[in-house]
Coordinates of C-alpha atoms in Angstrom, one line a residue:
Chain A
M22 CA -86.3 -135.9 -104.3
T23 CA -89.8 -136.1 -102.9
G24 CA -91.5 -133.6 -100.7
D25 CA -91.1 -136.0 -97.8
N26 CA -87.4 -136.1 -98.2
L27 CA -87.2 -132.3 -98.3
A28 CA -88.5 -132.3 -94.7
R29 CA -85.3 -134.0 -93.5
V30 CA -82.4 -133.6 -95.8
S31 CA -79.3 -135.6 -95.1
V32 CA -76.3 -133.2 -95.2
A33 CA -72.8 -134.4 -95.9
I34 CA -70.8 -133.1 -93.0
G35 CA -67.1 -133.1 -92.2
F36 CA -66.5 -132.9 -88.4
I37 CA -63.0 -131.9 -87.1
G38 CA -62.3 -132.2 -83.4
L39 CA -63.8 -134.9 -81.2
G40 CA -63.1 -133.6 -77.8
V41 CA -65.4 -133.2 -74.8
M42 CA -67.7 -131.0 -76.9
G43 CA -67.1 -132.3 -80.5
A44 CA -67.7 -136.0 -79.9
P45 CA -71.2 -135.7 -78.6
M46 CA -72.0 -133.0 -81.2
A47 CA -70.9 -135.3 -84.0
A48 CA -72.8 -138.2 -82.5
R49 CA -76.0 -136.1 -82.5
L50 CA -75.5 -135.1 -86.2
L51 CA -75.1 -138.8 -87.0
A52 CA -78.2 -139.8 -85.0
A53 CA -80.2 -137.1 -86.8
G54 CA -79.5 -138.9 -90.1
H55 CA -76.7 -136.7 -91.5
K56 CA -73.7 -138.3 -93.3
V57 CA -70.7 -137.5 -91.1
K58 CA -67.0 -137.8 -91.8
V59 CA -64.9 -137.4 -88.7
Y60 CA -61.3 -136.3 -88.1
N61 CA -59.4 -136.1 -84.8
R62 CA -55.7 -135.5 -84.1
S63 CA -55.7 -138.6 -81.9
A64 CA -57.4 -141.0 -84.3
H65 CA -58.6 -143.4 -81.5
R66 CA -61.3 -140.9 -80.6
C67 CA -63.0 -141.6 -84.0
G68 CA -63.7 -145.2 -82.9
P69 CA -67.1 -144.8 -81.2
L70 CA -68.4 -142.5 -84.0
V71 CA -67.3 -145.0 -86.7
S72 CA -69.2 -147.7 -84.8
A73 CA -72.2 -145.4 -84.9
G74 CA -71.9 -145.0 -88.7
A75 CA -69.4 -142.2 -89.3
E76 CA -66.6 -142.4 -91.7
A77 CA -63.1 -141.8 -90.4
A78 CA -60.9 -139.3 -92.2
A79 CA -57.1 -139.4 -92.0
T80 CA -56.7 -135.6 -92.4
P81 CA -58.9 -132.5 -92.1
M82 CA -58.6 -132.3 -95.9
A83 CA -60.1 -135.8 -96.2
A84 CA -62.9 -134.8 -93.9
A85 CA -63.7 -131.9 -96.2
V86 CA -63.8 -133.9 -99.4
G87 CA -67.4 -134.3 -100.6
S88 CA -68.7 -132.4 -97.5
E89 CA -71.3 -129.7 -98.0
I90 CA -70.6 -128.4 -94.4
V91 CA -67.3 -128.7 -92.5
I92 CA -67.5 -128.1 -88.7
S93 CA -64.4 -127.5 -86.6
M94 CA -64.5 -127.8 -82.8
V95 CA -61.0 -127.5 -81.5
T96 CA -59.3 -125.5 -78.8
D97 CA -57.6 -122.3 -79.8
S98 CA -57.0 -119.9 -82.8
P99 CA -53.8 -121.6 -84.0
D100 CA -55.6 -125.0 -84.0
V101 CA -58.4 -123.6 -86.1
E102 CA -56.0 -122.0 -88.6
A103 CA -54.1 -125.3 -88.8
V104 CA -57.0 -127.7 -89.4
L105 CA -58.7 -125.3 -91.9
L106 CA -55.9 -123.6 -93.7
G107 CA -52.7 -125.6 -93.0
A108 CA -51.1 -128.4 -95.1
D109 CA -53.7 -131.2 -95.4
G110 CA -56.2 -128.6 -94.0
A111 CA -59.9 -128.8 -94.8
A112 CA -59.7 -125.9 -97.3
S113 CA -57.5 -128.1 -99.5
G114 CA -60.3 -130.6 -99.8
A115 CA -63.3 -128.3 -99.9
S116 CA -66.0 -128.9 -102.5
S117 CA -67.2 -125.9 -104.5
G118 CA -69.8 -124.0 -102.6
A119 CA -68.9 -125.6 -99.2
L120 CA -69.7 -123.9 -95.9
F121 CA -67.2 -124.0 -93.1
I122 CA -68.4 -123.5 -89.5
D123 CA -66.0 -123.0 -86.7
M124 CA -67.6 -123.7 -83.3
S125 CA -64.4 -123.4 -81.3
T126 CA -63.9 -120.4 -79.0
I127 CA -61.2 -118.3 -80.6
A128 CA -60.3 -114.6 -81.0
P129 CA -62.8 -112.6 -83.2
E130 CA -59.9 -111.3 -85.2
A131 CA -58.7 -114.8 -85.9
A132 CA -62.2 -115.7 -87.0
R133 CA -62.3 -112.7 -89.4
R134 CA -58.9 -113.7 -90.7
V135 CA -60.0 -117.3 -91.4
A136 CA -63.2 -116.0 -93.0
G137 CA -61.2 -113.8 -95.3
S138 CA -58.7 -116.6 -96.3
L139 CA -61.6 -119.0 -97.0
R140 CA -63.6 -116.4 -98.9
A141 CA -60.6 -115.9 -101.2
R142 CA -60.8 -119.6 -102.0
G143 CA -64.6 -119.5 -102.6
I144 CA -65.5 -121.1 -99.2
A145 CA -68.2 -119.5 -97.0
F146 CA -67.5 -119.3 -93.3
L147 CA -69.4 -118.8 -90.0
D148 CA -68.0 -118.4 -86.6
A149 CA -70.4 -120.2 -84.3
P150 CA -69.1 -120.7 -80.8
V151 CA -71.4 -122.2 -78.2
T152 CA -72.3 -122.1 -74.6
G153 CA -73.9 -124.8 -72.6
G154 CA -71.0 -127.2 -72.0
D155 CA -70.7 -130.9 -72.5
I156 CA -74.3 -131.5 -71.2
G157 CA -75.6 -129.1 -73.8
A158 CA -73.6 -130.8 -76.5
R159 CA -75.0 -134.2 -75.5
D160 CA -78.6 -132.9 -75.2
G161 CA -78.6 -130.6 -78.2
T162 CA -79.4 -127.6 -76.0
L163 CA -76.4 -125.5 -76.8
S164 CA -76.7 -121.7 -77.3
I165 CA -75.1 -121.1 -80.7
L166 CA -73.6 -117.6 -81.3
V167 CA -73.3 -117.0 -85.0
G168 CA -71.1 -114.4 -86.8
G169 CA -71.3 -114.2 -90.6
D170 CA -73.8 -113.7 -93.4
A171 CA -77.4 -114.4 -92.7
A172 CA -77.7 -116.4 -95.9
D173 CA -75.0 -118.7 -94.7
L174 CA -76.7 -119.1 -91.3
D175 CA -79.8 -120.1 -93.2
R176 CA -77.9 -122.9 -94.9
A177 CA -76.6 -124.1 -91.5
R178 CA -80.0 -124.0 -89.7
S179 CA -80.9 -127.7 -90.2
V180 CA -77.5 -128.6 -88.8
F181 CA -77.6 -126.1 -85.9
S182 CA -81.1 -127.2 -84.9
V183 CA -79.7 -130.6 -84.1
L184 CA -77.0 -129.1 -81.8
G185 CA -78.7 -126.1 -80.1
K186 CA -81.9 -124.7 -78.9
T187 CA -81.0 -121.0 -79.1
I188 CA -79.4 -119.9 -82.4
T189 CA -78.5 -116.2 -82.5
H190 CA -77.2 -114.2 -85.4
C191 CA -74.9 -111.8 -83.6
G192 CA -73.6 -109.9 -86.6
P193 CA -70.9 -110.2 -89.3
S194 CA -67.8 -112.4 -89.1
G195 CA -66.3 -112.5 -85.7
A196 CA -69.5 -111.3 -84.0
G197 CA -70.3 -114.8 -82.6
Q198 CA -66.8 -114.8 -81.0
T199 CA -67.2 -111.3 -79.6
T200 CA -70.6 -112.3 -78.0
K201 CA -68.9 -115.5 -76.6
A202 CA -66.3 -113.2 -75.1
C203 CA -69.1 -111.3 -73.4
N204 CA -70.4 -114.5 -72.0
Q205 CA -67.1 -115.5 -70.5
I206 CA -66.9 -112.1 -68.7
L207 CA -70.3 -112.8 -67.2
C208 CA -69.3 -116.3 -66.1
A209 CA -66.1 -115.1 -64.6
L210 CA -67.6 -112.3 -62.6
N211 CA -70.6 -114.1 -61.5
M212 CA -68.1 -116.7 -60.1
V213 CA -66.2 -113.9 -58.3
G214 CA -69.4 -112.9 -56.6
L215 CA -70.4 -116.4 -55.7
V216 CA -67.0 -117.4 -54.1
E217 CA -66.8 -114.1 -52.2
A218 CA -70.3 -114.5 -50.9
L219 CA -69.7 -118.2 -49.9
S220 CA -66.5 -117.2 -48.2
L221 CA -68.2 -114.5 -46.2
A222 CA -71.0 -116.9 -45.3
K223 CA -68.4 -119.5 -44.0
A224 CA -66.3 -117.0 -42.1
G225 CA -69.4 -115.4 -40.7
G226 CA -70.8 -118.6 -39.4
I227 CA -73.7 -119.0 -41.9
D228 CA -74.6 -122.4 -43.3
Q229 CA -73.6 -122.1 -47.0
K230 CA -76.5 -124.3 -48.2
V231 CA -79.0 -122.1 -46.2
M232 CA -77.4 -119.0 -47.8
L233 CA -77.7 -120.4 -51.4
G234 CA -81.3 -121.4 -50.7
A235 CA -82.3 -118.1 -49.2
L236 CA -80.7 -116.0 -52.0
G237 CA -80.9 -118.0 -55.2
A238 CA -84.4 -116.8 -56.2
G239 CA -83.6 -113.1 -55.5
A240 CA -81.7 -110.2 -57.0
G241 CA -78.4 -112.0 -56.2
G242 CA -79.4 -115.1 -58.2
S243 CA -77.4 -116.4 -61.1
W244 CA -76.9 -119.6 -63.1
A245 CA -73.5 -119.9 -61.3
L246 CA -75.1 -119.7 -57.9
A247 CA -77.8 -122.2 -58.8
N248 CA -75.6 -124.7 -60.6
L249 CA -72.1 -124.3 -59.2
G250 CA -72.9 -123.0 -55.7
P251 CA -74.0 -126.5 -54.5
R252 CA -71.0 -128.1 -56.0
I253 CA -68.7 -125.8 -54.1
V254 CA -70.5 -126.5 -50.8
N255 CA -70.2 -130.2 -51.5
G256 CA -66.5 -129.9 -52.2
D257 CA -67.0 -131.0 -55.8
F258 CA -64.5 -129.2 -58.0
A259 CA -64.7 -131.5 -61.0
P260 CA -65.1 -129.7 -64.4
G261 CA -67.9 -128.6 -65.9
F262 CA -65.7 -126.1 -67.5
M263 CA -62.0 -126.2 -66.9
I264 CA -60.1 -123.2 -65.4
K265 CA -57.4 -123.5 -68.1
L266 CA -60.0 -123.1 -70.8
I267 CA -61.7 -120.1 -69.2
Q268 CA -58.2 -118.6 -68.8
K269 CA -57.7 -119.1 -72.6
D270 CA -61.1 -117.4 -73.2
L271 CA -60.3 -114.5 -70.8
R272 CA -57.1 -113.9 -72.7
I273 CA -59.2 -113.6 -75.8
V274 CA -61.4 -111.1 -73.9
R275 CA -58.4 -109.0 -72.9
G276 CA -56.9 -109.2 -76.4
L277 CA -60.2 -107.8 -77.7
A278 CA -60.6 -105.1 -75.0
E279 CA -57.1 -103.7 -75.1
P280 CA -57.1 -102.3 -78.7
L281 CA -60.5 -100.9 -77.9
S282 CA -58.9 -99.1 -74.8
L283 CA -61.6 -100.8 -72.7
P284 CA -60.3 -101.4 -69.2
L285 CA -62.0 -104.5 -67.7
D286 CA -60.8 -104.5 -64.1
G287 CA -63.3 -107.1 -63.0
T288 CA -62.3 -109.5 -65.7
A289 CA -58.6 -108.9 -64.8
L290 CA -59.4 -109.7 -61.2
A291 CA -61.0 -113.0 -62.2
Q292 CA -58.0 -113.8 -64.3
R293 CA -55.7 -113.3 -61.3
F294 CA -57.9 -115.6 -59.1
F295 CA -57.8 -118.3 -61.8
A296 CA -54.0 -117.8 -62.3
D297 CA -53.6 -118.6 -58.6
N298 CA -55.6 -121.8 -59.3
E299 CA -53.2 -122.6 -62.1
Q300 CA -50.1 -121.9 -59.9
H301 CA -51.5 -124.4 -57.5
G302 CA -52.0 -127.1 -60.2
E303 CA -55.7 -126.6 -60.4
G304 CA -56.0 -125.7 -64.1
A305 CA -57.9 -128.9 -64.9
L306 CA -60.5 -128.3 -62.2
G307 CA -63.8 -126.6 -62.8
T308 CA -64.2 -122.8 -62.7
Q309 CA -65.9 -123.2 -59.3
A310 CA -62.5 -124.1 -57.8
M311 CA -61.9 -120.3 -57.7
Y312 CA -63.4 -120.8 -54.2
K313 CA -60.1 -122.5 -53.2
V314 CA -58.2 -119.3 -53.9
L315 CA -60.2 -117.4 -51.3
Q316 CA -60.0 -120.2 -48.8
R317 CA -56.2 -120.1 -49.2
L318 CA -56.2 -116.4 -48.5
V319 CA -57.9 -116.9 -45.2
G320 CA -55.7 -119.9 -44.4
A321 CA -58.6 -122.3 -44.4
Chain B
M76 CA -111.6 -117.0 -29.2
T77 CA -113.1 -119.5 -31.6
G78 CA -111.3 -121.9 -33.9
D79 CA -112.2 -119.7 -36.8
N80 CA -110.6 -116.7 -35.3
L81 CA -107.4 -118.7 -34.5
A82 CA -106.9 -119.1 -38.3
R83 CA -106.4 -115.4 -38.6
V84 CA -105.3 -113.6 -35.5
S85 CA -105.1 -109.9 -35.6
V86 CA -101.7 -108.9 -34.1
A87 CA -101.1 -105.4 -32.6
I88 CA -98.0 -104.1 -34.5
G89 CA -95.9 -101.0 -34.1
F90 CA -94.3 -100.1 -37.4
I91 CA -91.4 -97.6 -37.4
G92 CA -90.1 -96.2 -40.7
L93 CA -92.3 -95.5 -43.6
G94 CA -89.9 -95.1 -46.5
V95 CA -89.9 -96.7 -49.9
M96 CA -89.9 -100.2 -48.3
G97 CA -91.6 -99.5 -44.9
A98 CA -94.7 -97.8 -46.3
P99 CA -95.9 -100.6 -48.5
M100 CA -95.0 -103.2 -45.9
A101 CA -97.1 -101.4 -43.3
A102 CA -100.0 -101.1 -45.8
R103 CA -99.9 -104.9 -46.4
L104 CA -100.1 -105.6 -42.7
L105 CA -103.1 -103.3 -42.3
A106 CA -104.8 -104.9 -45.3
A107 CA -104.2 -108.3 -43.8
G108 CA -106.3 -107.3 -40.8
H109 CA -103.6 -106.5 -38.3
K110 CA -103.8 -103.5 -35.9
V111 CA -101.0 -101.2 -36.9
K112 CA -99.6 -98.2 -35.2
V113 CA -97.1 -96.2 -37.4
Y114 CA -94.3 -93.9 -36.7
N115 CA -92.1 -92.0 -39.1
R116 CA -89.5 -89.2 -38.5
S117 CA -91.3 -87.1 -41.1
A118 CA -94.8 -87.4 -39.8
H119 CA -96.5 -86.5 -43.1
R120 CA -95.7 -90.0 -44.4
C121 CA -98.1 -91.4 -41.9
G122 CA -101.1 -89.8 -43.7
P123 CA -102.0 -92.4 -46.3
L124 CA -101.6 -95.2 -43.7
V125 CA -103.8 -93.4 -41.2
S126 CA -106.4 -93.0 -44.0
A127 CA -106.2 -96.8 -44.5
G128 CA -106.9 -97.5 -40.8
A129 CA -103.5 -97.2 -39.0
E130 CA -103.0 -95.2 -35.9
A131 CA -100.3 -92.5 -36.0
A132 CA -97.7 -92.5 -33.1
A133 CA -95.8 -89.4 -32.2
T134 CA -92.7 -91.3 -31.1
P135 CA -91.2 -94.8 -31.5
M136 CA -92.1 -95.3 -27.9
A137 CA -95.7 -94.5 -28.6
A138 CA -95.7 -97.0 -31.5
A139 CA -94.5 -99.7 -29.1
V140 CA -97.1 -99.1 -26.4
G141 CA -99.6 -102.0 -26.5
S142 CA -97.9 -103.6 -29.5
E143 CA -97.1 -107.4 -29.4
I144 CA -94.7 -106.9 -32.3
V145 CA -92.6 -103.8 -33.2
I146 CA -91.1 -103.7 -36.7
S147 CA -88.4 -101.2 -37.6
M148 CA -87.5 -100.5 -41.2
V149 CA -85.0 -97.6 -41.3
T150 CA -81.7 -96.9 -43.0
D151 CA -78.6 -97.7 -41.0
S152 CA -77.3 -99.0 -37.7
P153 CA -77.4 -95.7 -35.8
D154 CA -81.0 -95.2 -36.9
V155 CA -82.0 -98.6 -35.6
E156 CA -80.3 -98.0 -32.3
A157 CA -81.9 -94.6 -32.0
V158 CA -85.5 -95.7 -32.7
L159 CA -85.3 -98.8 -30.6
L160 CA -83.0 -97.8 -27.7
G161 CA -82.8 -94.0 -27.7
A162 CA -84.8 -91.5 -25.7
D163 CA -88.5 -92.0 -26.7
G164 CA -87.3 -95.2 -28.3
A165 CA -89.6 -98.2 -28.7
A166 CA -87.9 -100.1 -25.9
S167 CA -89.2 -97.5 -23.4
G168 CA -92.8 -98.3 -24.4
A169 CA -92.5 -102.0 -24.9
S170 CA -95.2 -104.3 -23.5
S171 CA -94.0 -107.3 -21.4
G172 CA -93.2 -110.2 -23.7
A173 CA -93.0 -108.0 -26.8
L174 CA -91.0 -109.1 -29.9
F175 CA -89.0 -106.5 -31.8
I176 CA -88.1 -107.2 -35.4
D177 CA -85.6 -105.0 -37.3
M178 CA -86.0 -105.4 -41.1
S179 CA -83.5 -102.7 -42.0
T180 CA -80.1 -103.7 -43.4
I181 CA -77.5 -103.0 -40.7
A182 CA -74.2 -104.5 -39.5
P183 CA -74.6 -107.9 -37.9
E184 CA -72.6 -106.7 -34.9
A185 CA -75.1 -103.8 -34.4
A186 CA -77.9 -106.3 -34.7
R187 CA -76.3 -108.5 -32.0
R188 CA -75.7 -105.4 -29.8
V189 CA -79.4 -104.4 -30.1
A190 CA -80.5 -107.9 -29.4
G191 CA -78.4 -108.0 -26.2
S192 CA -79.7 -104.6 -25.0
L193 CA -83.3 -105.6 -25.6
R194 CA -82.8 -109.0 -24.0
A195 CA -81.6 -107.3 -20.9
R196 CA -84.9 -105.5 -20.8
G197 CA -87.0 -108.6 -21.4
I198 CA -87.6 -107.9 -25.1
A199 CA -87.1 -110.5 -27.8
F200 CA -85.4 -109.5 -31.0
L201 CA -85.0 -110.8 -34.6
D202 CA -82.9 -109.3 -37.3
A203 CA -84.9 -109.8 -40.5
P204 CA -83.5 -107.9 -43.4
V205 CA -85.1 -108.4 -46.8
T206 CA -84.4 -108.7 -50.5
G207 CA -86.8 -108.0 -53.3
G208 CA -87.0 -104.2 -53.3
D209 CA -90.0 -101.9 -53.3
I210 CA -91.9 -104.2 -55.7
G211 CA -91.4 -107.1 -53.4
A212 CA -92.6 -105.0 -50.5
R213 CA -95.7 -104.0 -52.3
D214 CA -96.5 -107.5 -53.6
G215 CA -95.6 -109.4 -50.4
T216 CA -92.9 -111.3 -52.2
L217 CA -89.9 -110.3 -50.2
S218 CA -87.2 -112.8 -49.2
I219 CA -86.9 -112.5 -45.4
L220 CA -83.5 -113.4 -43.9
V221 CA -84.0 -114.1 -40.2
G222 CA -81.4 -114.1 -37.4
G223 CA -82.4 -115.0 -33.8
D224 CA -84.2 -117.7 -31.9
A225 CA -86.4 -120.2 -33.8
A226 CA -89.2 -119.8 -31.3
D227 CA -89.3 -116.0 -31.9
L228 CA -89.4 -116.6 -35.6
D229 CA -92.4 -118.9 -35.1
R230 CA -94.1 -116.0 -33.3
A231 CA -93.4 -113.7 -36.2
R232 CA -94.5 -116.1 -39.0
S233 CA -98.1 -114.8 -39.3
V234 CA -96.7 -111.3 -39.8
F235 CA -93.8 -112.4 -42.1
S236 CA -96.1 -114.4 -44.3
V237 CA -97.9 -111.2 -45.2
L238 CA -94.6 -109.6 -46.3
G239 CA -92.6 -112.3 -47.9
K240 CA -92.7 -115.5 -49.8
T241 CA -89.4 -117.0 -48.8
I242 CA -88.7 -116.9 -45.0
T243 CA -85.3 -118.3 -44.1
H244 CA -84.0 -118.9 -40.6
C245 CA -80.3 -118.1 -41.2
G246 CA -79.0 -118.7 -37.6
P247 CA -78.7 -116.8 -34.3
S248 CA -78.8 -113.0 -33.9
G249 CA -77.0 -111.2 -36.7
A250 CA -77.2 -114.2 -39.1
G251 CA -80.0 -112.6 -41.1
Q252 CA -77.7 -109.5 -41.6
T253 CA -74.7 -111.6 -42.5
T254 CA -76.8 -113.4 -45.1
K255 CA -78.0 -110.1 -46.4
A256 CA -74.3 -109.0 -46.7
C257 CA -73.7 -112.1 -48.9
N258 CA -76.6 -111.1 -51.1
Q259 CA -75.2 -107.6 -51.6
I260 CA -71.8 -109.1 -52.7
L261 CA -73.7 -111.2 -55.3
C262 CA -75.6 -108.2 -56.5
A263 CA -72.5 -106.0 -56.7
L264 CA -70.4 -108.6 -58.6
N265 CA -73.1 -109.7 -61.0
M266 CA -73.4 -106.0 -61.9
V267 CA -69.6 -105.7 -62.5
G268 CA -69.9 -108.7 -64.9
L269 CA -73.0 -107.2 -66.6
V270 CA -71.5 -103.8 -67.2
E271 CA -68.2 -105.1 -68.5
A272 CA -69.9 -107.5 -70.8
L273 CA -72.2 -104.8 -72.1
S274 CA -69.3 -102.5 -72.5
L275 CA -67.3 -105.1 -74.5
A276 CA -70.4 -105.7 -76.7
K277 CA -70.8 -102.0 -77.4
A278 CA -67.1 -101.5 -78.1
G279 CA -67.0 -104.7 -80.2
G280 CA -69.9 -103.7 -82.4
I281 CA -72.4 -106.2 -81.0
D282 CA -76.1 -105.2 -80.6
Q283 CA -76.4 -105.2 -76.8
K284 CA -80.0 -106.4 -76.9
V285 CA -79.0 -109.3 -79.1
M286 CA -76.2 -110.1 -76.7
L287 CA -78.6 -110.1 -73.7
G288 CA -81.1 -112.3 -75.5
A289 CA -78.4 -114.8 -76.6
L290 CA -76.7 -115.2 -73.2
G291 CA -79.5 -114.7 -70.7
A292 CA -80.6 -118.3 -70.6
G293 CA -77.1 -119.7 -70.4
A294 CA -74.2 -120.1 -68.0
G295 CA -73.7 -116.3 -67.9
G296 CA -77.3 -115.7 -66.9
S297 CA -78.3 -113.8 -63.7
W298 CA -81.2 -111.8 -62.2
A299 CA -79.1 -108.7 -62.9
L300 CA -78.7 -109.5 -66.6
A301 CA -82.4 -110.4 -67.1
N302 CA -83.8 -107.4 -65.1
L303 CA -81.3 -104.6 -65.2
G304 CA -79.5 -105.4 -68.5
P305 CA -82.5 -104.2 -70.6
R306 CA -82.7 -101.0 -68.5
I307 CA -79.1 -100.2 -69.2
V308 CA -79.6 -100.8 -72.9
N309 CA -82.6 -98.5 -72.8
G310 CA -80.7 -95.8 -70.9
D311 CA -83.0 -96.2 -67.9
F312 CA -80.9 -95.6 -64.7
A313 CA -83.8 -94.9 -62.3
P314 CA -83.6 -96.8 -59.0
G315 CA -84.6 -99.9 -58.3
F316 CA -82.0 -99.9 -55.7
M317 CA -79.9 -96.8 -55.2
I318 CA -76.2 -96.7 -55.5
K319 CA -75.8 -94.8 -52.2
L320 CA -77.7 -97.6 -50.4
I321 CA -75.7 -100.5 -51.9
Q322 CA -72.6 -98.5 -50.9
K323 CA -73.8 -98.4 -47.3
D324 CA -74.4 -102.1 -47.5
L325 CA -71.0 -102.8 -49.0
R326 CA -69.4 -100.9 -46.2
I327 CA -71.2 -103.3 -43.9
V328 CA -69.7 -106.2 -45.9
R329 CA -66.2 -104.8 -45.6
G330 CA -66.7 -104.1 -41.9
L331 CA -67.7 -107.7 -41.5
A332 CA -64.9 -109.1 -43.6
E333 CA -62.0 -107.2 -42.2
P334 CA -62.0 -108.5 -38.7
L335 CA -62.3 -112.0 -40.2
S336 CA -59.2 -111.3 -42.3
L337 CA -61.2 -112.1 -45.4
P338 CA -60.0 -110.1 -48.4
L339 CA -62.9 -109.4 -50.8
D340 CA -61.1 -107.9 -53.8
G341 CA -64.2 -108.2 -56.1
T342 CA -66.4 -106.4 -53.7
A343 CA -63.8 -103.7 -53.2
L344 CA -63.7 -103.2 -57.0
A345 CA -67.5 -102.8 -57.1
Q346 CA -67.2 -100.2 -54.3
R347 CA -64.7 -98.3 -56.3
F348 CA -67.0 -98.3 -59.4
F349 CA -69.9 -97.1 -57.3
A350 CA -67.7 -94.5 -55.6
D351 CA -67.0 -93.1 -59.1
N352 CA -70.8 -92.9 -59.6
E353 CA -71.1 -91.0 -56.3
Q354 CA -68.3 -88.6 -57.3
H355 CA -70.3 -87.9 -60.4
G356 CA -73.5 -87.1 -58.5
E357 CA -75.1 -90.4 -59.4
G358 CA -75.6 -91.8 -55.9
A359 CA -79.4 -91.6 -56.2
L360 CA -79.5 -93.6 -59.5
G361 CA -80.0 -97.3 -59.6
T362 CA -77.1 -99.7 -59.3
Q363 CA -77.2 -100.4 -63.0
A364 CA -75.7 -96.9 -63.5
M365 CA -72.4 -98.6 -62.8
Y366 CA -72.4 -98.9 -66.6
K367 CA -71.9 -95.1 -66.8
V368 CA -68.5 -95.6 -65.0
L369 CA -67.2 -97.9 -67.7
Q370 CA -68.6 -95.6 -70.4
R371 CA -66.7 -92.7 -68.9
L372 CA -63.5 -94.8 -68.9
V373 CA -63.7 -95.2 -72.7
G374 CA -64.8 -91.6 -73.2
A375 CA -68.2 -92.6 -74.5

């Protein structure tokens, strides 16, 4: 291998989970010159990536065979445990010295459990959930929140740098997931503030666009106000990030907080608002649809 | 008057209320070349401004005599009504055609009531509460939220431009105050999210500074996180903006929402957290001291 090649090493990657986030992430890894083997439960989602040069794997195990790094991007803790540790799971096909990276959002405890099971089989593991949504996945501007050994993070950097612009080592196994849980608290409560402020503006006769413009640069400003406020005002409740997914994440938050005896009343309130959305069949709308809950309360 | 002079007209201003906000605002108006007469309940606070060229007035009425514009910057609705409409109030000394501008944060209904009383006496009125704190007052970077007639706002622009960088006409009388109420909801709920996220980080073994750095640029980001998050981590609970003042403002919010039958559960929760601060003698700390409430709940 020459010095030139060292500057851009092609890594053999197994990629499991080609959903809204996973598909564009796998596409970026391919485009960056990595050798990518893809697996998805619904096999038809592999098509566009195979056309772009990926190899399709029939099982998570097959995706792991010959891969230096295996990335999983699925929905919840049981999904991660199944695709990594289950029958035909990636662990069964892992090469010696492989590094597994789970970028799903799951419970920190589940991440630590997976890390322990993999370690017992000689496989290194990082939890590396992300923020930044499908746009960040497409543009490679995700924030990646990493839990695990610093040496393993160093092995993953050339891959992470294709996917994200902020890569933070949050601590040992599970710390990436705990930090992601903190992020979901922030998103949920900033949304509560936004929808209460917009509701008061409407009820009080203030033009909501004027309100957003007047307050966005000040001490009440937030990413939610700047990015989701205008969508609410325009009646655009398409996801962004789905209510049923933030509800899953807030259950992780509560599951984390309860054994720590940490009461999170604000988070619980946001959960109740989103639960009202779900009861009204709005679980697949974006989180900004929390606004609809308050509008129902005032009969609007 | 020559064309040159028209570019920078010196306005005769009466300024009532020289507190943390009022004193630097009056100083900026003086420095910009306006003729400023100052009144404060505790007269000694006039001293530095008189040294800088202001004239001291013994009563709000005296501050209004000969003033084209009278600005009030006091604490609450009764204070505004007293200094403008009470015995020796500014209205008793007002010149014909004077414009009164109240920049305090008070109830929209009180602002409308004051506007009506002044209108009956031939005095124009704007409610023009601000955001941006004492730093914004010093630097002339306040956001000014204006309620009243557009023509009166135009008369005030040369004065407002010395004090703020964002000047928004929010609507008729009271609309500035209603928009300010929306801002206080945002500040309160963004704080709830911040202190719950920081509390989970601490309980979950995450370095809080690392968490703030990893999440600040993402979808959980807010002015509160960027500016008050580091203060919390450093144990700095000095005000910024005092808890007892945001509590006053949140009472205004609730007073506005209740007759509109608008339940604001998030805002109510923030009030309860801040009430716990007040019960522990922390009303004069900055709003970021809400963190102490959560730490008490976990016995930290």
